[in-house]
PDB file of C-alpha atoms in Angstrom:
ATOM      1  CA  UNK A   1       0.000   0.000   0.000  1.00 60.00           C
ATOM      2  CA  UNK A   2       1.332   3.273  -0.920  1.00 76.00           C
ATOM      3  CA  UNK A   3       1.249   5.883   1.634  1.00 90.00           C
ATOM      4  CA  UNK A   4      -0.565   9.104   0.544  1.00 94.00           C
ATOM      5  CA  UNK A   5       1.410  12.450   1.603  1.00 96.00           C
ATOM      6  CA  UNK A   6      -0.514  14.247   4.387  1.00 97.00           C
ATOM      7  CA  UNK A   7      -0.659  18.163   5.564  1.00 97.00           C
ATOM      8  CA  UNK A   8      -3.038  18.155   8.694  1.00 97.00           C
ATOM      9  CA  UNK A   9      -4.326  21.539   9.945  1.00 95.00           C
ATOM     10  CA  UNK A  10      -4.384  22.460  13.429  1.00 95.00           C
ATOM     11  CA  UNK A  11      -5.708  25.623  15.328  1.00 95.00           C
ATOM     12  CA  UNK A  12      -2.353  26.505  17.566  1.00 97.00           C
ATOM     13  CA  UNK A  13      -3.882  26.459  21.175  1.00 97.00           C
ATOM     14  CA  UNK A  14      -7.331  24.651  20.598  1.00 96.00           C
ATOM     15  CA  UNK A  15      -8.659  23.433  23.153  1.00 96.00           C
ATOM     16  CA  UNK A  16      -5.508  24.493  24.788  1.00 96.00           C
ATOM     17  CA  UNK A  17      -1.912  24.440  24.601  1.00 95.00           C
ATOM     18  CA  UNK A  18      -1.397  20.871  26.436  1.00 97.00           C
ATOM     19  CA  UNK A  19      -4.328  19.346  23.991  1.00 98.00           C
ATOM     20  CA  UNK A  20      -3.315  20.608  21.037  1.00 97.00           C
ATOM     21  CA  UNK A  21      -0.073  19.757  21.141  1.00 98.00           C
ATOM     22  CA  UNK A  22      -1.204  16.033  21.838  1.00 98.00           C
ATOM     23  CA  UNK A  23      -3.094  16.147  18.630  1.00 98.00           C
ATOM     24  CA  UNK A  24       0.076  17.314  16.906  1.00 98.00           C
ATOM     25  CA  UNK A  25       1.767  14.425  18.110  1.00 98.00           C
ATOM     26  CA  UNK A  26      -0.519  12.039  17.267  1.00 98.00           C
ATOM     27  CA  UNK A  27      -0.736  13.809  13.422  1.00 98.00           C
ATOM     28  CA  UNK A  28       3.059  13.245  12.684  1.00 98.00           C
ATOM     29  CA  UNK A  29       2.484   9.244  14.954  1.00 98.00           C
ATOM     30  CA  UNK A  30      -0.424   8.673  12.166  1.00 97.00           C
ATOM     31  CA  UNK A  31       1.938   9.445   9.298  1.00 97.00           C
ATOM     32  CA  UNK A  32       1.342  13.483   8.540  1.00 97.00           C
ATOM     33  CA  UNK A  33       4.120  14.853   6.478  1.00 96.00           C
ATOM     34  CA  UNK A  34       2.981  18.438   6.773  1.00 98.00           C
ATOM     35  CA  UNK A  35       1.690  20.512   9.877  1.00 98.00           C
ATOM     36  CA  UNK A  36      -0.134  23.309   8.683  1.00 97.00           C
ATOM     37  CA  UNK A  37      -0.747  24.898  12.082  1.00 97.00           C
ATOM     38  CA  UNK A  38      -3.156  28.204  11.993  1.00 95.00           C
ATOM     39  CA  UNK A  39      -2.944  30.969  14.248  1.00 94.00           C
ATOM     40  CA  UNK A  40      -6.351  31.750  15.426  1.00 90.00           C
ATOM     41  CA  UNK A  41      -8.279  34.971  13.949  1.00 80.00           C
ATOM     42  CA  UNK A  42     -11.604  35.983  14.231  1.00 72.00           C
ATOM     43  CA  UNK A  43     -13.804  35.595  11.316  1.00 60.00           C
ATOM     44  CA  UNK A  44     -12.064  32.966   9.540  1.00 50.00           C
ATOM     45  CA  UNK A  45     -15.071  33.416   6.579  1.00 53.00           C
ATOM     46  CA  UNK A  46     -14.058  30.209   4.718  1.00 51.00           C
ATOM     47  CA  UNK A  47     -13.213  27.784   7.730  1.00 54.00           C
ATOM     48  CA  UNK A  48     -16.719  26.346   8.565  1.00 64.00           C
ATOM     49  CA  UNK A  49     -18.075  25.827  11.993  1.00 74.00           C
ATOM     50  CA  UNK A  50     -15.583  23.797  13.198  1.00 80.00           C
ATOM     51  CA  UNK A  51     -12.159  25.553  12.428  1.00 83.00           C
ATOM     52  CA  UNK A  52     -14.567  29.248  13.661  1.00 82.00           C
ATOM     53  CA  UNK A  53     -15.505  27.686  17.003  1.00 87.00           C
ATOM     54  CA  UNK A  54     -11.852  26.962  17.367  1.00 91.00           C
ATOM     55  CA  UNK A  55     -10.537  30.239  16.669  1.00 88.00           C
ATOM     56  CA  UNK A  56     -12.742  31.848  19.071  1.00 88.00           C
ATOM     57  CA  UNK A  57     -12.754  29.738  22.362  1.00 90.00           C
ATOM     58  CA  UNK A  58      -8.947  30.122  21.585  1.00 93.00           C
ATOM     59  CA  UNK A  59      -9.059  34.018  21.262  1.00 91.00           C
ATOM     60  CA  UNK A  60     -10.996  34.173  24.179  1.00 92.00           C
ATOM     61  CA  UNK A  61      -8.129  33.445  26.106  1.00 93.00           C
ATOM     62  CA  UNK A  62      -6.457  36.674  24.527  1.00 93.00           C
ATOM     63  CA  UNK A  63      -3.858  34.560  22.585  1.00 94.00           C
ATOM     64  CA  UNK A  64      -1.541  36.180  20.747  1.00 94.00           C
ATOM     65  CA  UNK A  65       0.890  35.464  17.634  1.00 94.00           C
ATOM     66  CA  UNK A  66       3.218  34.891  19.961  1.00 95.00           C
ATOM     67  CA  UNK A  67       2.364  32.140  21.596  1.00 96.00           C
ATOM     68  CA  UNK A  68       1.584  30.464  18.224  1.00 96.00           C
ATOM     69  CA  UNK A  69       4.649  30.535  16.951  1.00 97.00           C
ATOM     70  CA  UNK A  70       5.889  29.419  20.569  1.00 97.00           C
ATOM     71  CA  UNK A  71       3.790  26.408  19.865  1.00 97.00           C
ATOM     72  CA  UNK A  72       5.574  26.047  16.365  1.00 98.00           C
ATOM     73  CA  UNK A  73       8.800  26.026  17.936  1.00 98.00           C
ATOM     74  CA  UNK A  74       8.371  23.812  20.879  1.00 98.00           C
ATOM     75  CA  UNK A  75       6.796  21.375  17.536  1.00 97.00           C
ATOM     76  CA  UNK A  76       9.853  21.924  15.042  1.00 97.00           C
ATOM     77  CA  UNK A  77      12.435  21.408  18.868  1.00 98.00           C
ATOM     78  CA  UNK A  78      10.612  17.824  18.658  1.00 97.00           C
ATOM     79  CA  UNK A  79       9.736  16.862  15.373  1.00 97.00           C
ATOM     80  CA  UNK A  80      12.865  18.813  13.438  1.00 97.00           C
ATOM     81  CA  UNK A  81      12.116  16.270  10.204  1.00 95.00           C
ATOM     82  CA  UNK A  82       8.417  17.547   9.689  1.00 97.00           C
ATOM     83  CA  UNK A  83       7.689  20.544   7.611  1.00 97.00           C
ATOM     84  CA  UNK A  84       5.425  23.026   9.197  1.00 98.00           C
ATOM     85  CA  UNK A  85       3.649  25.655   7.492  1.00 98.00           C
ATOM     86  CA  UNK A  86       1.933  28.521   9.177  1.00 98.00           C
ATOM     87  CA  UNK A  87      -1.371  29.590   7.923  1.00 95.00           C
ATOM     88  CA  UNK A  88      -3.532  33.023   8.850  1.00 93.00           C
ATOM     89  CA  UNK A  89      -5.103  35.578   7.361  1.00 90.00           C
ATOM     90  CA  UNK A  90      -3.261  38.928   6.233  1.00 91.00           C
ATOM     91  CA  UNK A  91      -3.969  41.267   8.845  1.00 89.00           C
ATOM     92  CA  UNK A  92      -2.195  39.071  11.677  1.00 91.00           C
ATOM     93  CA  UNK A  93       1.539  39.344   9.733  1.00 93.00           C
ATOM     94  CA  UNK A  94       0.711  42.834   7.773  1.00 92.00           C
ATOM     95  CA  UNK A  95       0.305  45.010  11.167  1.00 92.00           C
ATOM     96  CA  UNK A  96       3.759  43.740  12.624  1.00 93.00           C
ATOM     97  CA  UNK A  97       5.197  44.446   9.213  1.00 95.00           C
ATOM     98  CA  UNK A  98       5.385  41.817   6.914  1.00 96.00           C
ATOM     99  CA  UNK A  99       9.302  41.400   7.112  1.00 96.00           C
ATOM    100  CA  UNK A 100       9.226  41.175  10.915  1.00 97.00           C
ATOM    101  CA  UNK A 101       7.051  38.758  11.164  1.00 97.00           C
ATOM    102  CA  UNK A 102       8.358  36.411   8.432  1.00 98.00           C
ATOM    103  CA  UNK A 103      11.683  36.368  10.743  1.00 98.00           C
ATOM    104  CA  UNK A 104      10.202  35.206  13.530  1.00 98.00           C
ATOM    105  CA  UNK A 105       8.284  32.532  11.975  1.00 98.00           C
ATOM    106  CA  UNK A 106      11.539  31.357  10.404  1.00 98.00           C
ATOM    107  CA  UNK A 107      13.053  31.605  13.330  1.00 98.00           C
ATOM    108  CA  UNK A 108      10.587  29.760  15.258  1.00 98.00           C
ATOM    109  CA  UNK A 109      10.186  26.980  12.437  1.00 98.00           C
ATOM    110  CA  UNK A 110       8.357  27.571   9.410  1.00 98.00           C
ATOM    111  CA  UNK A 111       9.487  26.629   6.657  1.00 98.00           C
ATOM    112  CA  UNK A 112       6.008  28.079   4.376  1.00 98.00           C
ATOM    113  CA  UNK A 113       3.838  30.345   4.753  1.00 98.00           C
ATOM    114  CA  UNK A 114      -0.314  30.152   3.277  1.00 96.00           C
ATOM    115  CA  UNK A 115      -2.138  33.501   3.823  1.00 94.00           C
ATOM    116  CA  UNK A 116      -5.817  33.162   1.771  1.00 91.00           C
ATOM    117  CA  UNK A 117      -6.662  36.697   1.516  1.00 89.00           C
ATOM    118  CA  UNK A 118      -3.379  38.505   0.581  1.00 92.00           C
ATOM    119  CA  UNK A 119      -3.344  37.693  -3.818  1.00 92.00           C
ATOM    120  CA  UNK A 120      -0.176  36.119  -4.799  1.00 94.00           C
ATOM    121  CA  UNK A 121      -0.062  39.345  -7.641  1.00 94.00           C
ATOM    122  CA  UNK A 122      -0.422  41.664  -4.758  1.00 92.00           C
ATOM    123  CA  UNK A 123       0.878  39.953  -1.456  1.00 94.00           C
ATOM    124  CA  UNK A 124       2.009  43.441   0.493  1.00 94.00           C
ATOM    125  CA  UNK A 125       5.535  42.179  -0.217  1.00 96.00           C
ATOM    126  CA  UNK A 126       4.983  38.524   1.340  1.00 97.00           C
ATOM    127  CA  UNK A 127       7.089  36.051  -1.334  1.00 97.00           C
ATOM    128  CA  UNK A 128       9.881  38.401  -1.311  1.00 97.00           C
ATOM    129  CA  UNK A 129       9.940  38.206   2.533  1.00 98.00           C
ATOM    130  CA  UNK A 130       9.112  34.436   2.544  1.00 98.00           C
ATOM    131  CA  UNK A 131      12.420  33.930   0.074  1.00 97.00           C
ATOM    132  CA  UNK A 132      14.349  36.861   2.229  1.00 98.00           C
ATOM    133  CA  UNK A 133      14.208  33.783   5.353  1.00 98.00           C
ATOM    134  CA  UNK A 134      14.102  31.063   4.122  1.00 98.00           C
ATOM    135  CA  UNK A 135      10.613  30.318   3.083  1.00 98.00           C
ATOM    136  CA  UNK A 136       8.179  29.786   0.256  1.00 98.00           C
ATOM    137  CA  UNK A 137       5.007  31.431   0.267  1.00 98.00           C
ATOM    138  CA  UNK A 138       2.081  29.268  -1.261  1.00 98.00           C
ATOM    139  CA  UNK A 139      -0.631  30.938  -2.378  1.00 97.00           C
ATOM    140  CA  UNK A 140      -4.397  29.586  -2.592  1.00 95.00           C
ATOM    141  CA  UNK A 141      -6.199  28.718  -5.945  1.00 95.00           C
ATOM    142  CA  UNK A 142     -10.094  28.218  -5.859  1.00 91.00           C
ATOM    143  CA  UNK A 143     -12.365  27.237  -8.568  1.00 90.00           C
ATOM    144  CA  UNK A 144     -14.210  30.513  -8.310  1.00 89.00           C
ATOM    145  CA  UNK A 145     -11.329  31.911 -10.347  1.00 91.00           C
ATOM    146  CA  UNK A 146     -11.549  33.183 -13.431  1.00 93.00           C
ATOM    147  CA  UNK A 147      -9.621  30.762 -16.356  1.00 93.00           C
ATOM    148  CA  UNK A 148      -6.875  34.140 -17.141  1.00 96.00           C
ATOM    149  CA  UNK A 149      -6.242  34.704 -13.251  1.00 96.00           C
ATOM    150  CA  UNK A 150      -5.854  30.836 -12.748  1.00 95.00           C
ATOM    151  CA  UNK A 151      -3.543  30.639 -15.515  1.00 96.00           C
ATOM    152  CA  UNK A 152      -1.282  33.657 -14.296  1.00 97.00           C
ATOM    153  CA  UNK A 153      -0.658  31.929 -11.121  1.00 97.00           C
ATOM    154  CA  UNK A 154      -0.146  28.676 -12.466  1.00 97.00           C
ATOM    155  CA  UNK A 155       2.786  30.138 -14.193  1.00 97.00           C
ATOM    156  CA  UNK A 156       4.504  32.426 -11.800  1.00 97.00           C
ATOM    157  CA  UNK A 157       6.668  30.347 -10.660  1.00 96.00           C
ATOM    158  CA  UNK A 158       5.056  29.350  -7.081  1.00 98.00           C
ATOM    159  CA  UNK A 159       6.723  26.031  -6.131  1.00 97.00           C
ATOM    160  CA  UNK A 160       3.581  25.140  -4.311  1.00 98.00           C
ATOM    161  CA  UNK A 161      -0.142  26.112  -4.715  1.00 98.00           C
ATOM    162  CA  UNK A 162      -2.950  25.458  -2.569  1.00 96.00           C
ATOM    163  CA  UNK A 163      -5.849  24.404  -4.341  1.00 94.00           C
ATOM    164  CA  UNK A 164      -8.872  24.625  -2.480  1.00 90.00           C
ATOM    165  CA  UNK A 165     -11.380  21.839  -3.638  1.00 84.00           C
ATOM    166  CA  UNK A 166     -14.185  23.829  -4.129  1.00 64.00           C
ATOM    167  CA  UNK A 167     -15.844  26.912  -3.203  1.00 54.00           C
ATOM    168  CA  UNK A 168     -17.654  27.717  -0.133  1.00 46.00           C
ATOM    169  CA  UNK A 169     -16.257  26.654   3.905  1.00 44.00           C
ATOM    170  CA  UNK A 170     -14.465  24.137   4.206  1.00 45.00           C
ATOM    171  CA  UNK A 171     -15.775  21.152   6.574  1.00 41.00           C
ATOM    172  CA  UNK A 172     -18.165  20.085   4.852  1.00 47.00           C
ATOM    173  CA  UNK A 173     -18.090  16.512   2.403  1.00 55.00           C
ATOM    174  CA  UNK A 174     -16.082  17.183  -0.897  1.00 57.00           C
ATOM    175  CA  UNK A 175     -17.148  15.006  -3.745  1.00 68.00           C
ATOM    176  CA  UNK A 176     -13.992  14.259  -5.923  1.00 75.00           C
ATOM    177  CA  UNK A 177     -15.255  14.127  -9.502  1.00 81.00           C
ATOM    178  CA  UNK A 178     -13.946  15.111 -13.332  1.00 85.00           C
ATOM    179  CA  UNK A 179     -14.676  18.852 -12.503  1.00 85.00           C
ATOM    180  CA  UNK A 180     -12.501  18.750  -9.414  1.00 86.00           C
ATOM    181  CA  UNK A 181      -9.510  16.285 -11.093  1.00 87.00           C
ATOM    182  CA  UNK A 182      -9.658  18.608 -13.947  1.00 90.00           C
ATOM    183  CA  UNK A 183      -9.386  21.932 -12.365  1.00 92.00           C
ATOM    184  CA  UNK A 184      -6.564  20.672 -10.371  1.00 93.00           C
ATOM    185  CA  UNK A 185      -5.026  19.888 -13.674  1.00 94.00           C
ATOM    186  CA  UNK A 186      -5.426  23.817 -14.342  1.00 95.00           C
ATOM    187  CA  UNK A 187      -3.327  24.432 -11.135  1.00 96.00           C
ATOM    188  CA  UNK A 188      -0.701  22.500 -12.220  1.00 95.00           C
ATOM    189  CA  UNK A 189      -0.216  23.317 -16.056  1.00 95.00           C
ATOM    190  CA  UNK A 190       2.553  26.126 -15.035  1.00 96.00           C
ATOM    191  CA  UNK A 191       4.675  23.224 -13.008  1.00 97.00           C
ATOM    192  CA  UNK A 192       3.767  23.614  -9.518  1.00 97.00           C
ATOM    193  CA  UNK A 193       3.266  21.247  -7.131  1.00 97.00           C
ATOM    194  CA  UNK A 194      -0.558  21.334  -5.744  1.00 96.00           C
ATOM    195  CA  UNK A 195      -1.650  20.797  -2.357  1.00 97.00           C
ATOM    196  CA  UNK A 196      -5.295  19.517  -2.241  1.00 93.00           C
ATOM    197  CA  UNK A 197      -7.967  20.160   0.232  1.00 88.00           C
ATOM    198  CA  UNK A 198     -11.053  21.908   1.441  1.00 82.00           C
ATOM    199  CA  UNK A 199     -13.851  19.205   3.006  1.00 80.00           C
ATOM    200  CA  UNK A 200     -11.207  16.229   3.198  1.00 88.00           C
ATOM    201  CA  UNK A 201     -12.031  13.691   6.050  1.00 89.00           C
ATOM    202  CA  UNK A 202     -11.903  10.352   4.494  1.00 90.00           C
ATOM    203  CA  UNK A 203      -9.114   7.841   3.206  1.00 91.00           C
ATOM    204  CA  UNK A 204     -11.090   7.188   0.585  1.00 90.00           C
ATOM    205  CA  UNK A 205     -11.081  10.467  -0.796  1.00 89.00           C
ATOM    206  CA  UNK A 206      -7.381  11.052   0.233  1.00 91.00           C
ATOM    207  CA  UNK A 207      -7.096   7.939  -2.309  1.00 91.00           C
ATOM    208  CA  UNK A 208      -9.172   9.276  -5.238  1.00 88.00           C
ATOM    209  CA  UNK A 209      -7.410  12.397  -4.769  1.00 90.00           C
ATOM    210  CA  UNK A 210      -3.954  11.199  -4.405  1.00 89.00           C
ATOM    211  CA  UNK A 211      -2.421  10.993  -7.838  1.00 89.00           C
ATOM    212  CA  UNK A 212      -3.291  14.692  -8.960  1.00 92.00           C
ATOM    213  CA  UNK A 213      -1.818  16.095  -5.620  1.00 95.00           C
ATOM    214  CA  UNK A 214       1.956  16.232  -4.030  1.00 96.00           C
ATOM    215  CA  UNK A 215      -0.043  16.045  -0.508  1.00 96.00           C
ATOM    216  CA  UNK A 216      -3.872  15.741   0.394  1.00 95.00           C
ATOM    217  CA  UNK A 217      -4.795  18.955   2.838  1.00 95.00           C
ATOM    218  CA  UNK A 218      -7.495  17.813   5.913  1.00 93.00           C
ATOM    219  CA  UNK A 219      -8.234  20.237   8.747  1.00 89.00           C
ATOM    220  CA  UNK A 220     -11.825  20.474  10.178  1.00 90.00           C
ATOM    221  CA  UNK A 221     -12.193  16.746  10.390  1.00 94.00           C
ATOM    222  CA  UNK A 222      -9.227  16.829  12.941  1.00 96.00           C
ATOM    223  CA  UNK A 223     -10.337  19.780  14.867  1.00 94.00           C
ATOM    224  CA  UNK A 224     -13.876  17.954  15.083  1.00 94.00           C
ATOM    225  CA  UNK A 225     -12.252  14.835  16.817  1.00 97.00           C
ATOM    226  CA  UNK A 226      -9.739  17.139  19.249  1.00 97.00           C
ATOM    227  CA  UNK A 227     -13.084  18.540  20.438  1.00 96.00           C
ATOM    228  CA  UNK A 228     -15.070  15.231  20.639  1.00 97.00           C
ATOM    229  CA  UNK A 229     -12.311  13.875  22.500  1.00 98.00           C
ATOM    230  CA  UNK A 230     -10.875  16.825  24.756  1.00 97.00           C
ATOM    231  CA  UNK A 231     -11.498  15.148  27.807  1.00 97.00           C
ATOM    232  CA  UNK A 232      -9.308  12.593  27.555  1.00 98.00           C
ATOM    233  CA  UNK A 233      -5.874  12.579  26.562  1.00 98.00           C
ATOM    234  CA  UNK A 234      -5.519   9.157  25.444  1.00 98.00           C
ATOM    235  CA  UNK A 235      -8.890   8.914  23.708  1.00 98.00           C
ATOM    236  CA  UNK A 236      -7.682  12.462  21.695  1.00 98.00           C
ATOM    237  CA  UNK A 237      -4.367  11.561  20.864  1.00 98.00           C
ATOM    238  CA  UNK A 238      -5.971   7.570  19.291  1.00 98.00           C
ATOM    239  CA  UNK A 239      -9.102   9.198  17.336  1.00 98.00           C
ATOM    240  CA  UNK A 240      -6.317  11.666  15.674  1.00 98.00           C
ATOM    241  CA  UNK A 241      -3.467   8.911  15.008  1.00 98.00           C
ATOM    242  CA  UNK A 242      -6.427   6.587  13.784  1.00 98.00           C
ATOM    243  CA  UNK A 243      -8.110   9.349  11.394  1.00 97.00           C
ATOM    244  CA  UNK A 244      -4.318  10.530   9.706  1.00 97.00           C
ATOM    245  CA  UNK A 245      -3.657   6.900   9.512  1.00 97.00           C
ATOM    246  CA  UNK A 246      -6.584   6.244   7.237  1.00 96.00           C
ATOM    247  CA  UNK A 247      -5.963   9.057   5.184  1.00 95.00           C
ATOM    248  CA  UNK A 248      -2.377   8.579   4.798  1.00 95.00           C
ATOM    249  CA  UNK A 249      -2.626   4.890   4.022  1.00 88.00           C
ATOM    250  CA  UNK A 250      -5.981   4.160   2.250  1.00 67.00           C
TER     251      UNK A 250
END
């Protein structure tokens, strides 16, 4: 059985610091190749219930950035062989000045970074930051897009895209069909490599999904199971390890 690649989203902090960084223990124990660790905001409009609940209990505690990328680094100190990509929305890295804040996520870990809502033709300086330390930035592709914007950023040169699966939140069921396969196909014509996801949280998905993509992208249906599970450590870090396992290895 060939293993599928895996990035696994997790809200830094949900349901709190201890938790979450059992579930990111039991993402790289169930074979996740990526961490794609997000740094709460509020009004995450794309993220579904799930991944908004999240952000908020954990920004009622008044976290800051800081203590995200605190939880990066105490990650990348442990697991220094898996790649960890931070992902937020613009205004969290554009008020400490884009620069600044791409230095301390290097130095904390990061090796990419995935902002939705800055455009990759008008990122407030955020590739040439990202390459400045070290770091790619990989911007996010929808189907919404028209065909001439979609082919512009297939071929600027982006070693990575994100290609989310369809429009809408994500956490809800994507169906993999010819529409999806083929747009994906459109993401890739300029030579990138495509991470897939939006709505991922089976292995049989993962598997119908598996040869168009470099690595399958699943998020809400891991934040769902931290929550189920929060009260007990064990019983959190199993449902996670079980749930990457099946979609790394369908």
């Amino acid at each position: 059985m060939e293993k599928i690649k895996l990035m696994a989203h997790l809200v830094a902090g949900f349901p709190t610091d201890e938790l979450s960084f059992i579930a990111a223990r039991a993402l790289v124990a169930g074979g996740a190749d990526i961490l794609e660790i997000q740094l709460p905001f509020s009004d995450p409009s794309a993220d579904g219930p799930a991944i908004q609940s999240a952000c908020t209990e954990v920004l009622s505690r008044n976290y800051k950035s800081a203590q995200g990328l605190a939880f990066i680094s105490k990650i990348k100190s442990e697991f220094p062989d898996t790649q960890i990509y931070l992902m937020s929305y613009g205004s969290l890295i554009y008020t400490p000045g884009v620069e600044n804040f791409c230095q301390k996520a290097s130095k904390a870990g990061v090796s990419g970074m995935i902002i939705p809502d800055l455009p990759f033709d008008n990122d407030e300086g955020l590739t040439a930051a990202c390459k400045k330390n070290g770091m790619i930035n990989i911007p996010v592709a929808a189907p919404s897009m028209s065909r001439s914007r979609l082919e512009k950023m297939a071929n600027a040169g982006f070693p990575y895209i994100y290609a989310a699966l369809r429009t809408g939140i994500t956490g809800t069921d994507t169906k993999i069909d010819d529409a999806t396969l083929s747009f994906l196909s459109s993401v890739k014509a300029g030579g990138s490599k495509i991470y897939g996801g939006f709505g991922i949280s089976s292995g049989e998905q993962s598997a119908s999904l598996s040869k168009s993509v470099e690595a399958v992208v699943a998020g809400s249906v891991f934040v769902r199971l931290i929550d189920k599970n929060r009260d007990s450590k064990e019983k959190l870090f199993d449902a996670v390890k079980s749930k990457a396992k099946e979609i790394t290895h369908s």
